[in-house]
Coordinates of C-alpha atoms in Angstrom, one line a residue:
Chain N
X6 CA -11.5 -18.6 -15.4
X7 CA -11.5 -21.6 -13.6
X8 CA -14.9 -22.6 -11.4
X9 CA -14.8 -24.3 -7.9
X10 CA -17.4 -25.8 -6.5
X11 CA -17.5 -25.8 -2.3
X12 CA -19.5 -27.1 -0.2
X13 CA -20.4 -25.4 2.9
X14 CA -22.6 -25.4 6.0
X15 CA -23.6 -22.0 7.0
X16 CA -24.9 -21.4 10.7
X17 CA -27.0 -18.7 9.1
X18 CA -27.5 -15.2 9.7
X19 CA -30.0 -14.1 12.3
X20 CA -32.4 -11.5 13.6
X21 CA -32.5 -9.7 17.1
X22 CA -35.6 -9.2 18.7
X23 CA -35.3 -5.5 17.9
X24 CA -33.6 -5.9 14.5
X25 CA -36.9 -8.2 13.3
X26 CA -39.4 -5.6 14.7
X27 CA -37.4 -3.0 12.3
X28 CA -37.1 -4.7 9.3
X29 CA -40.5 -5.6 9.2
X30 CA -41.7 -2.0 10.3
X31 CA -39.6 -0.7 7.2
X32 CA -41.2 -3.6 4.8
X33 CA -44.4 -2.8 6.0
X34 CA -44.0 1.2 5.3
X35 CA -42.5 0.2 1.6
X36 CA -45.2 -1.7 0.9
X37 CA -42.8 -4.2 0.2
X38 CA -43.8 -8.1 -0.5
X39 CA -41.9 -10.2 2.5
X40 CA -42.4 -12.9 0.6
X41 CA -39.5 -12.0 -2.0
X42 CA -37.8 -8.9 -0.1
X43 CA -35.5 -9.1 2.7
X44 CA -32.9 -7.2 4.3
X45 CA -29.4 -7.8 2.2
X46 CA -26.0 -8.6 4.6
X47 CA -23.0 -8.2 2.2
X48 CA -19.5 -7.3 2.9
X49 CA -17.0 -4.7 1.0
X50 CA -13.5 -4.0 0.8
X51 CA -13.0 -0.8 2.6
X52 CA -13.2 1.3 5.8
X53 CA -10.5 1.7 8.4
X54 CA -9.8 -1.9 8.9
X55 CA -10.5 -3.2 5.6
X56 CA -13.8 -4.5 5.0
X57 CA -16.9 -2.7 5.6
X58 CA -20.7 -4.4 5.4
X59 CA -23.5 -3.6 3.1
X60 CA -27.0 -3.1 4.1
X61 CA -29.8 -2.7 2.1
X62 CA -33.3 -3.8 1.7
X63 CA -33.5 -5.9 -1.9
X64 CA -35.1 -8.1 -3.5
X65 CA -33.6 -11.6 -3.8
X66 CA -30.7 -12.2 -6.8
X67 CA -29.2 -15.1 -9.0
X68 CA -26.6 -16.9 -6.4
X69 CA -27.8 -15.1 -3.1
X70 CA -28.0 -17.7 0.2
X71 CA -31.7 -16.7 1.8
X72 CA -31.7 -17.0 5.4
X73 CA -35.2 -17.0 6.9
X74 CA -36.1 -15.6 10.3
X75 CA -38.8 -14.2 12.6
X76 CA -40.4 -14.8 9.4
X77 CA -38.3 -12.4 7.2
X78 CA -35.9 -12.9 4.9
X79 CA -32.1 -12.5 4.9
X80 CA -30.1 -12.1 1.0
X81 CA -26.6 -13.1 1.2
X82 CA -24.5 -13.3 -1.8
X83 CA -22.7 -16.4 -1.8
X84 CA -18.9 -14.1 -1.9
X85 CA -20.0 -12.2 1.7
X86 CA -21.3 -15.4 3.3
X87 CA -18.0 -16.8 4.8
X88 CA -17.5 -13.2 6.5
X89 CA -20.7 -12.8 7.7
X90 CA -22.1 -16.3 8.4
X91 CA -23.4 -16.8 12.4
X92 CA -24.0 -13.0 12.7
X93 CA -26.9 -11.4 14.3
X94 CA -28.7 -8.8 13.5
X95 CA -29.3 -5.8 15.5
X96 CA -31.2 -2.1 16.0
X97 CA -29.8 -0.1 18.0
X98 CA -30.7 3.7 19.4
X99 CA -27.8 5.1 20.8
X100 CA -26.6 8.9 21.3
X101 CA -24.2 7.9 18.3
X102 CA -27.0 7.2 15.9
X103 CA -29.7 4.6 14.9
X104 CA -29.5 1.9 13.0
X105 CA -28.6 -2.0 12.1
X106 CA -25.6 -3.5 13.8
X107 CA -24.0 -6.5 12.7
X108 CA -22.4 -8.5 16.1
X109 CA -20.4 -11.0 13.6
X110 CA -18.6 -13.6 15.2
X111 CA -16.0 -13.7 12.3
X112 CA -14.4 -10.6 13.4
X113 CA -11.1 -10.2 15.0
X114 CA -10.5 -6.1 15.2
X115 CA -13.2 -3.4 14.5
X116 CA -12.6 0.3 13.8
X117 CA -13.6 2.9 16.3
X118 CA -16.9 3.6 14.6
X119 CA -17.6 -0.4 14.4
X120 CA -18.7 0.3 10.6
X121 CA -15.6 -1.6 9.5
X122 CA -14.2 -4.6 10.5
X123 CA -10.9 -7.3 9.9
X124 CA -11.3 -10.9 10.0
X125 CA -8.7 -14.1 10.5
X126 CA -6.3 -14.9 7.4
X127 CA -7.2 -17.3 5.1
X128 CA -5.2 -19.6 2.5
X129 CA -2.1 -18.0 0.9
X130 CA -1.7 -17.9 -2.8
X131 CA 1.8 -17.1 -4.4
X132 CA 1.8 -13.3 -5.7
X133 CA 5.0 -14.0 -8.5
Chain K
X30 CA 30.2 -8.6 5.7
X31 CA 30.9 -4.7 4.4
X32 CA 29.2 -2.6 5.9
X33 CA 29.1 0.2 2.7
X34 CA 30.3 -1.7 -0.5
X35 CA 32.8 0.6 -2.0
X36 CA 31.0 3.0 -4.4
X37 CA 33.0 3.3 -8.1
X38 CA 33.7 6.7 -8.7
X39 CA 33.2 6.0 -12.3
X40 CA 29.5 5.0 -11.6
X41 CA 28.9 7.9 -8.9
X42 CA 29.7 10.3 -12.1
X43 CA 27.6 8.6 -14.3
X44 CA 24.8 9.2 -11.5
X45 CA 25.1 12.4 -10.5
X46 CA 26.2 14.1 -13.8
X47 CA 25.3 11.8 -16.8
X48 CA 22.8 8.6 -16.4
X49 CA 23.4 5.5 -14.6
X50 CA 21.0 2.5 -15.7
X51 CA 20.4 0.3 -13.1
X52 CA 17.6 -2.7 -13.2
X53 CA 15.3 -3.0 -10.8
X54 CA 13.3 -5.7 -12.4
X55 CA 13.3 -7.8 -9.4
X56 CA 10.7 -5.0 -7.8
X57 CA 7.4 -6.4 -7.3
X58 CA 5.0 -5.7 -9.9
X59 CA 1.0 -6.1 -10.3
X60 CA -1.9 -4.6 -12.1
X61 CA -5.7 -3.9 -11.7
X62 CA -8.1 -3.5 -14.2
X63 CA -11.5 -3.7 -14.0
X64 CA -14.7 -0.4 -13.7
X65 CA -14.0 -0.1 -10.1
X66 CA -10.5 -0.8 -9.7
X67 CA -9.8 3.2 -8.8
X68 CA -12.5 3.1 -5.6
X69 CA -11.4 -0.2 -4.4
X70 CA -7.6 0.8 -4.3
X71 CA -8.2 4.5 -2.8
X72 CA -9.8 2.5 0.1
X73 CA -6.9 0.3 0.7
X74 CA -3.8 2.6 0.4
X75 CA -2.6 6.3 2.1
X76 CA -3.0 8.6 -1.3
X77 CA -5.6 9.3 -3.2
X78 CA -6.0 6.8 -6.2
X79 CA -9.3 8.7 -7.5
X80 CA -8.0 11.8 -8.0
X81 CA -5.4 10.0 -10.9
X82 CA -5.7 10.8 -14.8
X83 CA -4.3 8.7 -17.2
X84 CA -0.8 9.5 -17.6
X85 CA -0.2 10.4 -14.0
X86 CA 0.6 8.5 -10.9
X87 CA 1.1 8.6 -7.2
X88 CA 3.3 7.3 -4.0
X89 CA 1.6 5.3 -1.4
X90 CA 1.4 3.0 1.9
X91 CA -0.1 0.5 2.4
X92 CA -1.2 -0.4 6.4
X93 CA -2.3 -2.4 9.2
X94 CA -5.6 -1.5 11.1
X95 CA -2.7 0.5 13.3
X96 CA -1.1 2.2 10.7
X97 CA 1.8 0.6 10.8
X98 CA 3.8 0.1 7.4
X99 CA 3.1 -3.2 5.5
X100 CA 4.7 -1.6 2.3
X101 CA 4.7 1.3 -0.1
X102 CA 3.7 1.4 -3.7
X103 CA 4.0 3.6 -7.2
X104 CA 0.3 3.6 -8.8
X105 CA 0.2 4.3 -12.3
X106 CA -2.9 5.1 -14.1
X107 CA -2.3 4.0 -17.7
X108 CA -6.1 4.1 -18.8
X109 CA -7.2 0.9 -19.6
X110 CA -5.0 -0.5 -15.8
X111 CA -3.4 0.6 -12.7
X112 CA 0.2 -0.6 -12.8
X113 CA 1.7 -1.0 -9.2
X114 CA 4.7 -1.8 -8.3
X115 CA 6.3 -2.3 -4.6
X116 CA 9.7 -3.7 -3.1
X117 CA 10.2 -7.2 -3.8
X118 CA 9.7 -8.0 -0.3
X119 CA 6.3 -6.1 0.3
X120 CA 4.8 -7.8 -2.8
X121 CA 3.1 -10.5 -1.1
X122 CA 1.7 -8.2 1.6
X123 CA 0.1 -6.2 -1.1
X124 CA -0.9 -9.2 -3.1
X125 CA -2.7 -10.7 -0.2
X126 CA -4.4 -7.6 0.8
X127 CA -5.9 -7.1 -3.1
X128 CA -7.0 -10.4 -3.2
X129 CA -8.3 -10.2 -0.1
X130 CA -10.3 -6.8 0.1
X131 CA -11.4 -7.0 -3.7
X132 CA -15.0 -8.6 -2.3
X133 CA -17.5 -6.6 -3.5
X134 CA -15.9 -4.4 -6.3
X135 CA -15.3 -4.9 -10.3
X136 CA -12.0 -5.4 -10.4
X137 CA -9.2 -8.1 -11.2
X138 CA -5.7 -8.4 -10.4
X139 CA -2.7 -9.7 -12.7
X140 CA 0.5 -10.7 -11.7
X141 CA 3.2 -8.6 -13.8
X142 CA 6.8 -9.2 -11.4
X143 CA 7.8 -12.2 -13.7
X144 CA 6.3 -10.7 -16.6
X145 CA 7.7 -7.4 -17.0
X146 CA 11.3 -6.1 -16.9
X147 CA 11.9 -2.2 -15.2
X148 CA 15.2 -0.3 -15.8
X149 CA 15.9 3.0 -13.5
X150 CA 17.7 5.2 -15.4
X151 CA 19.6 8.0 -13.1
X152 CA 21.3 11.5 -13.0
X153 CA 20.6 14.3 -15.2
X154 CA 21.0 13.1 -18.7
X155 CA 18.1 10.1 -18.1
X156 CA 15.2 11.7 -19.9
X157 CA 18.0 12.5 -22.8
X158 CA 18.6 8.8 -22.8
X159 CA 15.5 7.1 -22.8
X160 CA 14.0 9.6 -25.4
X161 CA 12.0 11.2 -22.9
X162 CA 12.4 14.7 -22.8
X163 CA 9.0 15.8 -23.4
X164 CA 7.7 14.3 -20.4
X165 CA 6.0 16.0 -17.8
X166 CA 8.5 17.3 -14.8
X167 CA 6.4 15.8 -12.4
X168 CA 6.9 12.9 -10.7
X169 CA 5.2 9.7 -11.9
X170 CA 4.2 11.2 -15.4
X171 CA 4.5 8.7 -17.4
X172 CA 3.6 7.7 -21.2
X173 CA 3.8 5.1 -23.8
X174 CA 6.9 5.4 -26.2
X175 CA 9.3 2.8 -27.3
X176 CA 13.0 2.0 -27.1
X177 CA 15.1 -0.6 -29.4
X178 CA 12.0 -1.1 -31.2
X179 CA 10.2 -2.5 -28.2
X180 CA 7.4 -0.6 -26.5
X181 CA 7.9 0.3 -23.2
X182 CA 6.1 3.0 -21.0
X183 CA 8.6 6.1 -19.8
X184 CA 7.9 7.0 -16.5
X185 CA 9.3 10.2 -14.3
X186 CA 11.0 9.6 -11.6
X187 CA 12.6 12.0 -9.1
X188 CA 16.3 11.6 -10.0
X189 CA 15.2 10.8 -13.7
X190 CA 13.4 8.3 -16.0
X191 CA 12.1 4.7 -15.3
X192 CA 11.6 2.2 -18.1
X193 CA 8.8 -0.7 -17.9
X194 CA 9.0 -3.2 -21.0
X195 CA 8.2 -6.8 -21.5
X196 CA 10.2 -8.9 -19.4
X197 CA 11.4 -10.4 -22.8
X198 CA 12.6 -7.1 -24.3
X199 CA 14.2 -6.1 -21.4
X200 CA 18.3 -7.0 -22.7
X201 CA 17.3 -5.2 -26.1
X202 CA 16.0 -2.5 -24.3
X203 CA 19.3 -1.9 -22.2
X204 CA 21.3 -2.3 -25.2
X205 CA 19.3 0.5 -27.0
X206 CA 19.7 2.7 -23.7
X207 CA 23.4 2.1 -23.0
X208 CA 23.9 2.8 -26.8
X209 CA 21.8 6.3 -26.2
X210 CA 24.7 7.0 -23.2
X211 CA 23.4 5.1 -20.2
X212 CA 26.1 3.5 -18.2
X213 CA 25.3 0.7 -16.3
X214 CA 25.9 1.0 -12.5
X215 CA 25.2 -1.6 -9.5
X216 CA 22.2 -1.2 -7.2
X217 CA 24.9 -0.4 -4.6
X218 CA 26.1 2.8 -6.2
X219 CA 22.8 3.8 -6.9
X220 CA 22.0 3.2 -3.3
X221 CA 24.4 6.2 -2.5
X222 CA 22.0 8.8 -4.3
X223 CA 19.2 7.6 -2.7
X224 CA 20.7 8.0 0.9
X225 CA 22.0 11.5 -0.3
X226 CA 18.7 12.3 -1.2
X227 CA 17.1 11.6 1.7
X228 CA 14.7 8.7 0.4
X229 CA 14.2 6.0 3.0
X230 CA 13.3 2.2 1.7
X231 CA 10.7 0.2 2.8
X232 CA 12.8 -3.3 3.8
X233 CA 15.7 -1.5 4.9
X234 CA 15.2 2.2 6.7
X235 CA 11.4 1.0 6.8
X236 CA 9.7 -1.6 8.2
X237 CA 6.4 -2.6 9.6
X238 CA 6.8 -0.3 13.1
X239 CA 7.0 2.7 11.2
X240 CA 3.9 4.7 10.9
X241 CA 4.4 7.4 7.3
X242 CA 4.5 10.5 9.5
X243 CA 8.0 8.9 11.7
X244 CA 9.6 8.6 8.0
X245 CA 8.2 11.9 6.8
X246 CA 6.5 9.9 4.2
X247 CA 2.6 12.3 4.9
X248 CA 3.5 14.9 2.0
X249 CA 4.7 12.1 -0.8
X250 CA 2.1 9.4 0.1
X251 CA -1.1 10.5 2.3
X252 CA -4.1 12.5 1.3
X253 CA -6.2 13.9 4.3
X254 CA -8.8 14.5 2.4
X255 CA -9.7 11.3 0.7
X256 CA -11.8 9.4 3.1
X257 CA -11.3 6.4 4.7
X258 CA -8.6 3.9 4.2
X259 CA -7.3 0.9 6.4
X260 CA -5.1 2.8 9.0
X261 CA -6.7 6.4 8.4
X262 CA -7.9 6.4 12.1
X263 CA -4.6 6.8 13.2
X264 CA -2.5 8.7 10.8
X265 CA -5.1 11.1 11.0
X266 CA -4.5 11.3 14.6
X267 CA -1.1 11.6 14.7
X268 CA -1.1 14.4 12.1
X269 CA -3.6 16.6 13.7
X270 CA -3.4 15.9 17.5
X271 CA -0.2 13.9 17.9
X272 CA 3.4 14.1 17.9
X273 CA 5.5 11.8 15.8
X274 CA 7.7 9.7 19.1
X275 CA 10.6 9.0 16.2
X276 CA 12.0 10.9 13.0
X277 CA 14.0 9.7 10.0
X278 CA 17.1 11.6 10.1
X279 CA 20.5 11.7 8.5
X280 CA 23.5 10.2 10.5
X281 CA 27.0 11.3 9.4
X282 CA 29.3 8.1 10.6
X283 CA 32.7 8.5 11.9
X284 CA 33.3 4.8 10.8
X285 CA 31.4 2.3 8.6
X286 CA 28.9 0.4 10.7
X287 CA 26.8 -2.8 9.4
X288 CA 23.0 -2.2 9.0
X289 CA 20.7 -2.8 11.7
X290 CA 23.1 -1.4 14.2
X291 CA 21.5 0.0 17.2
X292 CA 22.5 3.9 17.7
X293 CA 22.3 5.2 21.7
X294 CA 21.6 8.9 23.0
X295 CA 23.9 8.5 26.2
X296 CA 22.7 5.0 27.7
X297 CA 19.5 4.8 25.9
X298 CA 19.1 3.0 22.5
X299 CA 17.1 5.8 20.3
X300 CA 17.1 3.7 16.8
X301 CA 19.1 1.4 14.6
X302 CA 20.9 1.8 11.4
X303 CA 19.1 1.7 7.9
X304 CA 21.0 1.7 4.7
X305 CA 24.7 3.0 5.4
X306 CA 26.6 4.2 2.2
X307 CA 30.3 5.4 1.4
X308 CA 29.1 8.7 0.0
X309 CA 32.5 9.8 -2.4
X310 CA 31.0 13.2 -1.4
X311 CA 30.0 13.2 2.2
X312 CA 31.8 9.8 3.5
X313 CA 30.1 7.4 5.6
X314 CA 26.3 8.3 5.7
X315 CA 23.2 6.4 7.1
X316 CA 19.4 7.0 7.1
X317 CA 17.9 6.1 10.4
X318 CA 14.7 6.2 12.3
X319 CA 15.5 7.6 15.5
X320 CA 13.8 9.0 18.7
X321 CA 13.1 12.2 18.8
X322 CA 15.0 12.8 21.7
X323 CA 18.2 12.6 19.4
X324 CA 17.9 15.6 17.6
X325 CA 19.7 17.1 14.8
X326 CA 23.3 18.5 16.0
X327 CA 23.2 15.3 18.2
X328 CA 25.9 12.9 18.3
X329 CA 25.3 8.9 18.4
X330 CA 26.9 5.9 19.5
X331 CA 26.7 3.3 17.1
X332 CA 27.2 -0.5 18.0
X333 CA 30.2 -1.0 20.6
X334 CA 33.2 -0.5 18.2
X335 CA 33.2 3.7 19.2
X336 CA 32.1 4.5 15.8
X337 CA 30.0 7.8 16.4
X338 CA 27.1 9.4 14.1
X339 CA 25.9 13.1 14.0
X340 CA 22.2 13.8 13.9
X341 CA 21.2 15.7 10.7
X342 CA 18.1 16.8 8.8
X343 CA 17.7 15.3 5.5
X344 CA 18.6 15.5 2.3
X345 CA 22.3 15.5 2.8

């Protein structure tokens, strides 16, 4: 196994207004230390247009990118940042349902229920 | 260029009433291993990759966000890996879309086109020839065995026995199969029996407009009950709400006609030609995706050389 090493300038991952105000609400009902835990923005394979994201409140890991805003904390793992860099945030309370939204400028197409998501191609590698 | 290569009658025989051996090592061939290599799969392709043992296996598409065909697959589950394997020219398509959708999950992927050999063998004395008659009826049962010495894995196939081996082995392997009665046939004749049969092929009577349910592909290779998937959205759809626009059919051909020939009902173009054979049994034969305006008992023009084609439900 073969180890590159990249450089890269991430625009960061942000907070809405109304997505800060919730994460900290939830911290603050957990009892939980902002300081070290965050809300985690990760990405997975899966869901009707391939990739689906991953939320979760966590603590911080080996090789996660910490964004810090409103004066919480964002864990990225360093394989999710590319798809999820320059997002934002969100809460939302709609008729569908609460909860976070991710408005990620990385994606090209989104499934009806916007919980899954396709972004641009990358570099091809021969599959022979 | 032909149109149908002419089919030896001495290979037709061998495929419908002995076993033809024809190698099909040039299909595209990958693996996945790895703890979550089972969830990662099911949420990429049509069937449902959870539900496998080892020993069994499963037919599936893979899709575009609008459930169009990118390609189709065989998963194998052979316990410690899944072994995969598509038509040479979906191979990419499915190797980008692994390597691509794998973030997040336990699982690696190894290329195996190069590195492994795979002879089809055909017609009703197959299992007899590759030593196989104890395996399970059903399709895509498969085991570990060995032929010529070399271990291969023996898997079912619908019109008989497939044989993976080490790319390697593959010339001792055929030698030990042809000496156990196999008769080696061109891809061409074997082509016939597929048409007959009523199998389309991704590359030739598939391509990436058709959505499973037009090539009546939602029985072999989609499970509705398996949750999401990239294109579920819509084949779900289609299935419970919708109406299929097009239909693969069988054409009977008064004529030869290349591939790729556009059919019309009347004035209108309903379809082109997929693969077109020279059946010895049924003559000039196509399968097509047409509109569904050109139903069975319907008859086509095809091209502008008056060849004609009648509209029939498949198999042959």
């Amino acid at each position: 196994m073969s180890t590159t090493e990249v450089t890269y300038h991430a625009k960061g991952v942000h907070f809405s207004e109304k997505g800060a105000e919730k994460v900290r609400e939830f911290l603050a009902s957990q009892q939980a230390d902002i300081a070290t835990a965050g809300l985690r923005v990760g990405v997975r394979g899966g869901g009707c247009s391939g990739f689906q994201y991953q939320l979760a409140f966590d603590d911080q890991h080996d090789g996660d990118v910490v964004f810090e805003d409103n004066g919480l904390r964002i864990l990225v793992d360093a394989q999710s940042l590319p798809y999820v860099d320059g997002s934002s945030i969100d809460y939302v309370d709609s008729l569908q349902g609460a909860g976070f939204q991710v408005n990620n400028p990385n994606v090209v197409a989104a499934c009806g229920c916007g919980s899954s998501f396709r972004v641009a191609e990358d570099e091809q590698v021969s599959a022979v | 260029m032909a149109a149908a290569p002419d089919t030896s009658t001495s290979d037709y025989d061998a495929l419908t009433r002995g076993c033809g051996l024809v190698d099909r090592s040039e299909r595209g061939k990958l693996a996945l291993t790895g703890s979550e290599a089972k969830p990662f799969l099911n949420g990429q392709v049509t069937n449902d990759v959870e539900a496998l043992e080892p020993g069994t296996g499963c037919y599936a598409a893979f899709l575009t966000p609008k459930a169009k065909m990118l390609g189709d697959l065989r998963i194998l589950d052979a316990g410690d890996e899944l072994l995969l394997d598509t038509e040479r020219v979906s191979l990419q398509a499915l190797f980008d879309l692994i390597r691509r959708f794998r973030i997040g999950f336990q699982v690696e992927l190894h290329k195996r086109t190069l590195e492994r050999g795979l002879l089809s063998l055909v017609g009703p004395r197959a299992r007899e020839a590759a030593g196989a008659t104890d395996l399970p009826e059903i399709e895509h049962a498969h085991r570990a065995g060995e032929v010529g010495g070399a271990p291969v894995r023996l898997i079912a196939t619908a019109d008989g026995v497939d044989v993976l081996c080490h790319a390697e082995d593959t010339d001792r392997v055929r030698e030990a199969l042809v000496a156990a009665g196999a008769q080696p046939v061109g891809e061409a004749s074997a082509e016939v029996v597929r048409v007959e049969s009523g199998r389309p092929r991704f590359g030739v009577d598939l391509d990436d407009a058709t959505i499973p349910q037009e090539a009546g592909l939602n029985d072999r290779a989609v499970s509705f009950t398996k949750g999401c998937y990239v294109g579920q959205e819509t084949v779900a759809r289609l299935f419970y709400r919708g109406k299929p626009n097009r239909h693969l059919r069988g054409l009977r051909l008064s004529a030869p006609a290349p591939a790729a020939t556009p059919v019309r009902l009347g004035d209108r173009e309903v379809g082109r030609l997929g693969t077109v054979v020279l059946s010895p049994g049924h003559g000039p034969i196509a399968l097509a995706i047409v509109r569904r305006e050109a139903a069975p008992g319907d008859t086509l023009a095809v091209g502008d050389d008056g060849v004609s084609a009648l509209v029939v439900e498949l198999p042959f």
